[in-house]
PDB file of C-alpha atoms in Angstrom:
ATOM      1  CA  UNK A   9     -51.080  72.094 -68.338  1.00 72.00           C
ATOM      2  CA  UNK A  10     -53.757  72.747 -70.950  1.00 88.00           C
ATOM      3  CA  UNK A  11     -51.918  74.141 -73.976  1.00 95.00           C
ATOM      4  CA  UNK A  12     -54.686  76.670 -74.539  1.00 97.00           C
ATOM      5  CA  UNK A  13     -53.723  78.412 -71.295  1.00 98.00           C
ATOM      6  CA  UNK A  14     -49.982  77.711 -71.343  1.00 98.00           C
ATOM      7  CA  UNK A  15     -47.772  80.790 -71.038  1.00 98.00           C
ATOM      8  CA  UNK A  16     -44.488  78.941 -70.652  1.00 98.00           C
ATOM      9  CA  UNK A  17     -41.557  81.035 -71.842  1.00 96.00           C
ATOM     10  CA  UNK A  18     -43.612  84.223 -72.002  1.00 98.00           C
ATOM     11  CA  UNK A  19     -42.468  87.435 -70.320  1.00 98.00           C
ATOM     12  CA  UNK A  20     -44.903  89.844 -68.699  1.00 98.00           C
ATOM     13  CA  UNK A  21     -45.183  93.113 -66.811  1.00 98.00           C
ATOM     14  CA  UNK A  22     -48.015  93.661 -64.336  1.00 98.00           C
ATOM     15  CA  UNK A  23     -48.312  97.141 -62.856  1.00 98.00           C
ATOM     16  CA  UNK A  24     -49.826  97.520 -59.412  1.00 98.00           C
ATOM     17  CA  UNK A  25     -49.055  93.876 -58.700  1.00 98.00           C
ATOM     18  CA  UNK A  26     -48.270  93.802 -54.978  1.00 98.00           C
ATOM     19  CA  UNK A  27     -51.837  93.351 -53.726  1.00 97.00           C
ATOM     20  CA  UNK A  28     -55.438  92.701 -54.680  1.00 97.00           C
ATOM     21  CA  UNK A  29     -56.335  92.081 -58.297  1.00 98.00           C
ATOM     22  CA  UNK A  30     -52.877  92.972 -59.589  1.00 98.00           C
ATOM     23  CA  UNK A  31     -51.129  90.430 -57.392  1.00 98.00           C
ATOM     24  CA  UNK A  32     -53.698  87.773 -58.276  1.00 98.00           C
ATOM     25  CA  UNK A  33     -53.056  88.398 -61.976  1.00 98.00           C
ATOM     26  CA  UNK A  34     -49.304  88.172 -61.468  1.00 98.00           C
ATOM     27  CA  UNK A  35     -49.672  84.915 -59.522  1.00 98.00           C
ATOM     28  CA  UNK A  36     -51.952  83.437 -62.179  1.00 98.00           C
ATOM     29  CA  UNK A  37     -49.554  84.348 -64.992  1.00 98.00           C
ATOM     30  CA  UNK A  38     -46.695  82.759 -63.072  1.00 98.00           C
ATOM     31  CA  UNK A  39     -48.787  79.623 -62.485  1.00 98.00           C
ATOM     32  CA  UNK A  40     -49.417  79.470 -66.239  1.00 98.00           C
ATOM     33  CA  UNK A  41     -45.668  79.458 -66.863  1.00 98.00           C
ATOM     34  CA  UNK A  42     -44.868  83.113 -67.503  1.00 98.00           C
ATOM     35  CA  UNK A  43     -42.046  85.122 -65.995  1.00 98.00           C
ATOM     36  CA  UNK A  44     -43.489  88.316 -64.529  1.00 98.00           C
ATOM     37  CA  UNK A  45     -41.975  91.614 -63.459  1.00 98.00           C
ATOM     38  CA  UNK A  46     -43.673  92.737 -60.248  1.00 98.00           C
ATOM     39  CA  UNK A  47     -44.208  96.463 -59.859  1.00 98.00           C
ATOM     40  CA  UNK A  48     -45.803  99.080 -57.624  1.00 98.00           C
ATOM     41  CA  UNK A  49     -44.869 102.552 -56.484  1.00 97.00           C
ATOM     42  CA  UNK A  50     -43.798 101.218 -53.070  1.00 97.00           C
ATOM     43  CA  UNK A  51     -40.247  99.875 -53.342  1.00 98.00           C
ATOM     44  CA  UNK A  52     -40.453  97.767 -50.175  1.00 98.00           C
ATOM     45  CA  UNK A  53     -43.733  96.141 -51.188  1.00 98.00           C
ATOM     46  CA  UNK A  54     -42.380  95.499 -54.670  1.00 98.00           C
ATOM     47  CA  UNK A  55     -39.243  93.810 -53.331  1.00 98.00           C
ATOM     48  CA  UNK A  56     -41.222  91.722 -50.845  1.00 98.00           C
ATOM     49  CA  UNK A  57     -43.761  90.389 -53.347  1.00 98.00           C
ATOM     50  CA  UNK A  58     -41.120  89.817 -56.011  1.00 98.00           C
ATOM     51  CA  UNK A  59     -39.167  87.717 -53.516  1.00 98.00           C
ATOM     52  CA  UNK A  60     -42.288  85.797 -52.485  1.00 98.00           C
ATOM     53  CA  UNK A  61     -43.051  84.931 -56.109  1.00 98.00           C
ATOM     54  CA  UNK A  62     -39.428  84.398 -57.125  1.00 98.00           C
ATOM     55  CA  UNK A  63     -39.708  87.022 -59.848  1.00 98.00           C
ATOM     56  CA  UNK A  64     -37.889  90.286 -60.637  1.00 98.00           C
ATOM     57  CA  UNK A  65     -39.339  93.486 -59.222  1.00 98.00           C
ATOM     58  CA  UNK A  66     -39.110  97.123 -60.231  1.00 98.00           C
ATOM     59  CA  UNK A  67     -40.730  99.944 -58.283  1.00 98.00           C
ATOM     60  CA  UNK A  68     -42.557 102.423 -60.507  1.00 98.00           C
ATOM     61  CA  UNK A  69     -44.815 105.422 -60.016  1.00 98.00           C
ATOM     62  CA  UNK A  70     -46.985 105.112 -63.120  1.00 98.00           C
ATOM     63  CA  UNK A  71     -47.673 108.855 -63.094  1.00 97.00           C
ATOM     64  CA  UNK A  72     -43.996 109.413 -63.974  1.00 98.00           C
ATOM     65  CA  UNK A  73     -43.189 108.827 -67.652  1.00 98.00           C
ATOM     66  CA  UNK A  74     -39.485 108.332 -66.950  1.00 98.00           C
ATOM     67  CA  UNK A  75     -40.241 105.641 -64.388  1.00 98.00           C
ATOM     68  CA  UNK A  76     -42.537 103.886 -66.863  1.00 98.00           C
ATOM     69  CA  UNK A  77     -39.732 103.878 -69.423  1.00 98.00           C
ATOM     70  CA  UNK A  78     -37.351 102.534 -66.782  1.00 98.00           C
ATOM     71  CA  UNK A  79     -39.827  99.753 -65.942  1.00 98.00           C
ATOM     72  CA  UNK A  80     -39.952  98.621 -69.567  1.00 98.00           C
ATOM     73  CA  UNK A  81     -36.169  98.728 -69.893  1.00 98.00           C
ATOM     74  CA  UNK A  82     -35.752  96.812 -66.627  1.00 98.00           C
ATOM     75  CA  UNK A  83     -38.179  94.182 -67.829  1.00 98.00           C
ATOM     76  CA  UNK A  84     -36.387  93.728 -71.131  1.00 98.00           C
ATOM     77  CA  UNK A  85     -33.050  93.481 -69.355  1.00 98.00           C
ATOM     78  CA  UNK A  86     -34.398  91.012 -66.786  1.00 98.00           C
ATOM     79  CA  UNK A  87     -36.536  88.828 -69.030  1.00 98.00           C
ATOM     80  CA  UNK A  88     -34.946  89.296 -72.436  1.00 98.00           C
ATOM     81  CA  UNK A  89     -38.261  89.881 -74.195  1.00 98.00           C
ATOM     82  CA  UNK A  90     -41.793  91.105 -73.608  1.00 98.00           C
ATOM     83  CA  UNK A  91     -44.947  89.227 -74.562  1.00 98.00           C
ATOM     84  CA  UNK A  92     -47.660  90.361 -72.150  1.00 98.00           C
ATOM     85  CA  UNK A  93     -48.475  93.715 -70.589  1.00 98.00           C
ATOM     86  CA  UNK A  94     -51.065  94.133 -67.849  1.00 98.00           C
ATOM     87  CA  UNK A  95     -51.864  97.744 -66.924  1.00 98.00           C
ATOM     88  CA  UNK A  96     -53.534  97.399 -63.543  1.00 98.00           C
ATOM     89  CA  UNK A  97     -52.221 100.234 -61.357  1.00 97.00           C
ATOM     90  CA  UNK A  98     -54.911 102.728 -60.381  1.00 96.00           C
ATOM     91  CA  UNK A  99     -56.482 104.822 -57.638  1.00 96.00           C
ATOM     92  CA  UNK A 100     -60.109 105.512 -56.796  1.00 94.00           C
ATOM     93  CA  UNK A 101     -59.883 109.223 -56.001  1.00 95.00           C
ATOM     94  CA  UNK A 102     -62.406 111.173 -53.954  1.00 95.00           C
ATOM     95  CA  UNK A 103     -66.027 110.075 -54.144  1.00 94.00           C
ATOM     96  CA  UNK A 104     -68.786 112.528 -54.932  1.00 96.00           C
ATOM     97  CA  UNK A 105     -70.756 114.116 -57.781  1.00 96.00           C
ATOM     98  CA  UNK A 106     -69.016 115.926 -60.628  1.00 96.00           C
ATOM     99  CA  UNK A 107     -70.642 119.148 -59.427  1.00 96.00           C
ATOM    100  CA  UNK A 108     -68.409 119.024 -56.354  1.00 96.00           C
ATOM    101  CA  UNK A 109     -65.285 117.531 -57.894  1.00 96.00           C
ATOM    102  CA  UNK A 110     -61.793 118.512 -56.752  1.00 96.00           C
ATOM    103  CA  UNK A 111     -60.001 119.188 -60.033  1.00 97.00           C
ATOM    104  CA  UNK A 112     -56.578 118.435 -58.561  1.00 97.00           C
ATOM    105  CA  UNK A 113     -57.868 115.016 -57.535  1.00 97.00           C
ATOM    106  CA  UNK A 114     -59.452 114.651 -60.986  1.00 98.00           C
ATOM    107  CA  UNK A 115     -56.104 115.345 -62.637  1.00 98.00           C
ATOM    108  CA  UNK A 116     -54.306 112.758 -60.493  1.00 98.00           C
ATOM    109  CA  UNK A 117     -56.952 110.080 -61.111  1.00 98.00           C
ATOM    110  CA  UNK A 118     -56.833 110.655 -64.847  1.00 98.00           C
ATOM    111  CA  UNK A 119     -53.025 110.651 -64.860  1.00 98.00           C
ATOM    112  CA  UNK A 120     -52.704 107.369 -62.982  1.00 98.00           C
ATOM    113  CA  UNK A 121     -55.729 105.488 -64.319  1.00 98.00           C
ATOM    114  CA  UNK A 122     -55.717 106.523 -67.977  1.00 98.00           C
ATOM    115  CA  UNK A 123     -52.721 108.571 -69.084  1.00 98.00           C
ATOM    116  CA  UNK A 124     -50.278 106.067 -67.613  1.00 98.00           C
ATOM    117  CA  UNK A 125     -51.842 103.280 -69.660  1.00 98.00           C
ATOM    118  CA  UNK A 126     -51.476 105.295 -72.860  1.00 98.00           C
ATOM    119  CA  UNK A 127     -47.808 105.954 -72.104  1.00 98.00           C
ATOM    120  CA  UNK A 128     -47.105 102.387 -70.982  1.00 98.00           C
ATOM    121  CA  UNK A 129     -48.680 100.895 -74.087  1.00 98.00           C
ATOM    122  CA  UNK A 130     -46.715 103.241 -76.331  1.00 98.00           C
ATOM    123  CA  UNK A 131     -43.529 102.112 -74.589  1.00 98.00           C
ATOM    124  CA  UNK A 132     -44.245  98.382 -74.398  1.00 98.00           C
ATOM    125  CA  UNK A 133     -46.289  97.394 -77.447  1.00 98.00           C
ATOM    126  CA  UNK A 134     -43.479  97.968 -79.960  1.00 98.00           C
ATOM    127  CA  UNK A 135     -41.363  95.442 -78.045  1.00 98.00           C
ATOM    128  CA  UNK A 136     -44.230  92.936 -77.930  1.00 98.00           C
ATOM    129  CA  UNK A 137     -44.682  93.325 -81.679  1.00 98.00           C
ATOM    130  CA  UNK A 138     -40.945  92.973 -82.304  1.00 98.00           C
ATOM    131  CA  UNK A 139     -40.972  89.646 -80.478  1.00 97.00           C
ATOM    132  CA  UNK A 140     -43.620  88.232 -82.783  1.00 98.00           C
ATOM    133  CA  UNK A 141     -46.771  89.470 -81.055  1.00 98.00           C
ATOM    134  CA  UNK A 142     -48.570  89.014 -77.784  1.00 98.00           C
ATOM    135  CA  UNK A 143     -51.194  90.642 -75.635  1.00 98.00           C
ATOM    136  CA  UNK A 144     -51.961  93.695 -73.544  1.00 98.00           C
ATOM    137  CA  UNK A 145     -54.672  93.646 -70.888  1.00 99.00           C
ATOM    138  CA  UNK A 146     -55.914  96.999 -69.621  1.00 98.00           C
ATOM    139  CA  UNK A 147     -57.840  96.935 -66.350  1.00 98.00           C
ATOM    140  CA  UNK A 148     -60.991  99.048 -66.637  1.00 98.00           C
ATOM    141  CA  UNK A 149     -64.072  98.803 -64.384  1.00 98.00           C
ATOM    142  CA  UNK A 150     -67.777  98.054 -64.276  1.00 97.00           C
ATOM    143  CA  UNK A 151     -68.190 101.646 -63.075  1.00 96.00           C
ATOM    144  CA  UNK A 152     -67.284 102.781 -66.596  1.00 96.00           C
ATOM    145  CA  UNK A 153     -70.365 101.034 -67.984  1.00 97.00           C
ATOM    146  CA  UNK A 154     -73.046 102.283 -65.570  1.00 94.00           C
ATOM    147  CA  UNK A 155     -74.180 105.666 -64.319  1.00 93.00           C
ATOM    148  CA  UNK A 156     -73.198 106.496 -60.738  1.00 89.00           C
ATOM    149  CA  UNK A 157     -73.764 109.544 -58.560  1.00 92.00           C
ATOM    150  CA  UNK A 158     -70.537 109.190 -56.556  1.00 91.00           C
ATOM    151  CA  UNK A 159     -67.877 107.562 -58.734  1.00 94.00           C
ATOM    152  CA  UNK A 160     -66.718 110.481 -60.843  1.00 96.00           C
ATOM    153  CA  UNK A 161     -63.221 110.758 -62.333  1.00 97.00           C
ATOM    154  CA  UNK A 162     -62.496 107.075 -61.715  1.00 97.00           C
ATOM    155  CA  UNK A 163     -65.429 105.949 -63.857  1.00 97.00           C
ATOM    156  CA  UNK A 164     -64.572 108.471 -66.557  1.00 98.00           C
ATOM    157  CA  UNK A 165     -60.953 107.334 -66.680  1.00 98.00           C
ATOM    158  CA  UNK A 166     -61.939 103.670 -66.809  1.00 98.00           C
ATOM    159  CA  UNK A 167     -64.321 104.343 -69.695  1.00 98.00           C
ATOM    160  CA  UNK A 168     -61.316 105.830 -71.458  1.00 98.00           C
ATOM    161  CA  UNK A 169     -59.331 102.676 -70.725  1.00 98.00           C
ATOM    162  CA  UNK A 170     -61.921 100.510 -72.473  1.00 98.00           C
ATOM    163  CA  UNK A 171     -61.847 102.809 -75.505  1.00 98.00           C
ATOM    164  CA  UNK A 172     -58.052 102.790 -75.441  1.00 98.00           C
ATOM    165  CA  UNK A 173     -58.134  99.003 -75.732  1.00 98.00           C
ATOM    166  CA  UNK A 174     -60.406  99.218 -78.762  1.00 98.00           C
ATOM    167  CA  UNK A 175     -58.244 101.826 -80.496  1.00 98.00           C
ATOM    168  CA  UNK A 176     -55.000  99.992 -79.785  1.00 99.00           C
ATOM    169  CA  UNK A 177     -56.514  96.724 -80.973  1.00 99.00           C
ATOM    170  CA  UNK A 178     -57.099  98.350 -84.354  1.00 98.00           C
ATOM    171  CA  UNK A 179     -53.641  99.934 -84.444  1.00 98.00           C
ATOM    172  CA  UNK A 180     -51.629  96.915 -83.343  1.00 98.00           C
ATOM    173  CA  UNK A 181     -53.649  93.981 -84.675  1.00 98.00           C
ATOM    174  CA  UNK A 182     -51.743  93.913 -87.973  1.00 98.00           C
ATOM    175  CA  UNK A 183     -48.559  93.347 -85.939  1.00 98.00           C
ATOM    176  CA  UNK A 184     -50.081  90.414 -84.004  1.00 98.00           C
ATOM    177  CA  UNK A 185     -50.597  92.344 -80.780  1.00 98.00           C
ATOM    178  CA  UNK A 186     -53.991  91.834 -79.163  1.00 98.00           C
ATOM    179  CA  UNK A 187     -55.307  94.493 -76.786  1.00 99.00           C
ATOM    180  CA  UNK A 188     -58.296  93.930 -74.514  1.00 99.00           C
ATOM    181  CA  UNK A 189     -59.810  95.430 -71.388  1.00 98.00           C
ATOM    182  CA  UNK A 190     -61.080  93.664 -68.280  1.00 98.00           C
ATOM    183  CA  UNK A 191     -63.826  95.351 -66.245  1.00 98.00           C
ATOM    184  CA  UNK A 192     -64.156  93.935 -62.728  1.00 98.00           C
ATOM    185  CA  UNK A 193     -67.338  94.486 -60.767  1.00 97.00           C
ATOM    186  CA  UNK A 194     -67.434  94.350 -56.970  1.00 96.00           C
ATOM    187  CA  UNK A 195     -64.437  92.243 -55.939  1.00 97.00           C
ATOM    188  CA  UNK A 196     -63.534  91.195 -52.405  1.00 96.00           C
ATOM    189  CA  UNK A 197     -60.130  92.755 -51.763  1.00 92.00           C
ATOM    190  CA  UNK A 198     -58.349  94.476 -48.908  1.00 87.00           C
ATOM    191  CA  UNK A 199     -59.465  97.838 -50.292  1.00 83.00           C
ATOM    192  CA  UNK A 200     -63.127  96.781 -50.386  1.00 89.00           C
ATOM    193  CA  UNK A 201     -63.012  95.585 -46.764  1.00 89.00           C
ATOM    194  CA  UNK A 202     -65.086  98.470 -45.338  1.00 91.00           C
ATOM    195  CA  UNK A 203     -67.829  97.854 -47.919  1.00 91.00           C
ATOM    196  CA  UNK A 204     -67.795  94.132 -47.261  1.00 94.00           C
ATOM    197  CA  UNK A 205     -68.396  94.920 -43.587  1.00 95.00           C
ATOM    198  CA  UNK A 206     -71.313  97.268 -44.362  1.00 94.00           C
ATOM    199  CA  UNK A 207     -74.399  95.052 -44.141  1.00 95.00           C
ATOM    200  CA  UNK A 208     -76.716  97.620 -45.708  1.00 95.00           C
ATOM    201  CA  UNK A 209     -74.436  98.205 -48.679  1.00 94.00           C
ATOM    202  CA  UNK A 210     -73.878  94.486 -49.207  1.00 95.00           C
ATOM    203  CA  UNK A 211     -77.587  93.726 -49.113  1.00 95.00           C
ATOM    204  CA  UNK A 212     -78.280  96.372 -51.767  1.00 94.00           C
ATOM    205  CA  UNK A 213     -75.318  95.489 -53.951  1.00 93.00           C
ATOM    206  CA  UNK A 214     -75.791  91.740 -53.853  1.00 95.00           C
ATOM    207  CA  UNK A 215     -79.478  92.178 -54.748  1.00 95.00           C
ATOM    208  CA  UNK A 216     -78.192  93.828 -57.949  1.00 94.00           C
ATOM    209  CA  UNK A 217     -75.830  90.915 -58.691  1.00 96.00           C
ATOM    210  CA  UNK A 218     -77.353  87.715 -60.097  1.00 97.00           C
ATOM    211  CA  UNK A 219     -74.651  85.521 -58.550  1.00 97.00           C
ATOM    212  CA  UNK A 220     -75.437  87.145 -55.171  1.00 96.00           C
ATOM    213  CA  UNK A 221     -71.813  87.363 -54.041  1.00 97.00           C
ATOM    214  CA  UNK A 222     -68.695  89.460 -54.558  1.00 97.00           C
ATOM    215  CA  UNK A 223     -66.090  88.264 -57.000  1.00 98.00           C
ATOM    216  CA  UNK A 224     -62.592  87.197 -56.035  1.00 98.00           C
ATOM    217  CA  UNK A 225     -59.269  88.529 -57.342  1.00 98.00           C
ATOM    218  CA  UNK A 226     -58.531  85.051 -58.681  1.00 98.00           C
ATOM    219  CA  UNK A 227     -61.637  85.198 -60.869  1.00 98.00           C
ATOM    220  CA  UNK A 228     -60.431  88.434 -62.465  1.00 98.00           C
ATOM    221  CA  UNK A 229     -56.996  86.878 -62.843  1.00 98.00           C
ATOM    222  CA  UNK A 230     -58.531  83.939 -64.696  1.00 98.00           C
ATOM    223  CA  UNK A 231     -59.980  86.341 -67.241  1.00 98.00           C
ATOM    224  CA  UNK A 232     -56.574  87.966 -67.666  1.00 98.00           C
ATOM    225  CA  UNK A 233     -54.887  84.599 -68.250  1.00 98.00           C
ATOM    226  CA  UNK A 234     -57.497  83.765 -70.875  1.00 98.00           C
ATOM    227  CA  UNK A 235     -56.842  87.030 -72.706  1.00 98.00           C
ATOM    228  CA  UNK A 236     -53.060  86.595 -72.483  1.00 98.00           C
ATOM    229  CA  UNK A 237     -52.993  82.963 -73.594  1.00 98.00           C
ATOM    230  CA  UNK A 238     -53.592  81.039 -76.817  1.00 98.00           C
ATOM    231  CA  UNK A 239     -57.181  80.470 -75.624  1.00 98.00           C
ATOM    232  CA  UNK A 240     -57.838  84.145 -76.328  1.00 98.00           C
ATOM    233  CA  UNK A 241     -55.861  84.182 -79.534  1.00 98.00           C
ATOM    234  CA  UNK A 242     -58.709  85.528 -81.690  1.00 98.00           C
ATOM    235  CA  UNK A 243     -60.018  88.019 -79.139  1.00 98.00           C
ATOM    236  CA  UNK A 244     -58.985  91.652 -79.431  1.00 98.00           C
ATOM    237  CA  UNK A 245     -60.621  95.013 -78.804  1.00 98.00           C
ATOM    238  CA  UNK A 246     -62.972  93.424 -76.276  1.00 98.00           C
ATOM    239  CA  UNK A 247     -64.008  94.612 -72.812  1.00 98.00           C
ATOM    240  CA  UNK A 248     -64.487  91.463 -70.725  1.00 98.00           C
ATOM    241  CA  UNK A 249     -66.828  92.243 -67.820  1.00 98.00           C
ATOM    242  CA  UNK A 250     -66.206  90.142 -64.692  1.00 98.00           C
ATOM    243  CA  UNK A 251     -69.042  91.227 -62.428  1.00 97.00           C
ATOM    244  CA  UNK A 252     -71.305  88.309 -61.525  1.00 97.00           C
ATOM    245  CA  UNK A 253     -73.952  89.710 -63.889  1.00 97.00           C
ATOM    246  CA  UNK A 254     -74.402  93.138 -62.274  1.00 97.00           C
ATOM    247  CA  UNK A 255     -74.277  94.940 -65.600  1.00 97.00           C
ATOM    248  CA  UNK A 256     -77.126  92.989 -67.152  1.00 96.00           C
ATOM    249  CA  UNK A 257     -79.558  92.676 -64.241  1.00 93.00           C
ATOM    250  CA  UNK A 258     -82.675  94.708 -63.523  1.00 87.00           C
ATOM    251  CA  UNK A 259     -82.274  93.974 -59.821  1.00 80.00           C
ATOM    252  CA  UNK A 260     -84.926  91.274 -59.726  1.00 78.00           C
TER     253      UNK A 260
END
C-alpha cells in the first residue's frame, strides 16, 4: 500500500455509513487499513453492514445529542482511540422554494445536516487531539455552492457545514486536527435512482457537467481517504468539490 494513503492502525467513525456515499467511505477507509465504526439510525441496517465489513456497529440518530455521545463512547471502547471522524449522515428534506417552506421540515433538516455535525465534532475532536491529531471530514454538497430554486434548507445547511469545517480548522489546527469538507455533486446512488431514470433531467444535468456523467460513491470515498490520510496532511479548512466540473462550467 502507498504510505501516503495508508491508514493502518487508525480508528474512525463514519455516520450514515450503511448505504450510498457513507458506506463507500467506510469501505474505502477499511481498505486503507483503518478500523471503522459503522453507524446509522436503523439498528438492523447498522448490524448488517457492520457484520458484512467485519467492523463494530452502533446505531445512532444524529438528531439526538445523547445518542451522539453514546456513539463516541462506543467507538472509544471498541477501538481504543479515535483518529478520523466522517460526518456523513443527512436528509434532503422537502423540495421547493423558500417562500413555501415547511418550517418543521426546515428545523429537522438543519438539526440532522448541520447541528448534528457541530455536536459530533465537539464530542469527537478532543479525543482525536488527545491521541496526537487526525482528521475530520464533513460531508457538504455542491448545492451549497450554487443557487437553486428547489433545494432550500438542505443547501443552506450544507453551506453551514462548509463554514463549520473552516472554523474548526482554525480552532483545532494548533492541536494537529485537520478539518475539511467534501462537496459531492450528482452521484449515482440508490437515492438518486429516480433522477437517473429521468431522461430529460439527465440530459440537462449532464450538459452542465464537463465529464458528462454522474459520479460514483467510490469517487467521493477516494476524496475522503485523501483528506484522512498522510497524503492530505497539509490540507485543512478546505471544501473539496467532487462534481465532475459542474461548479465551474458555463454549460457549453
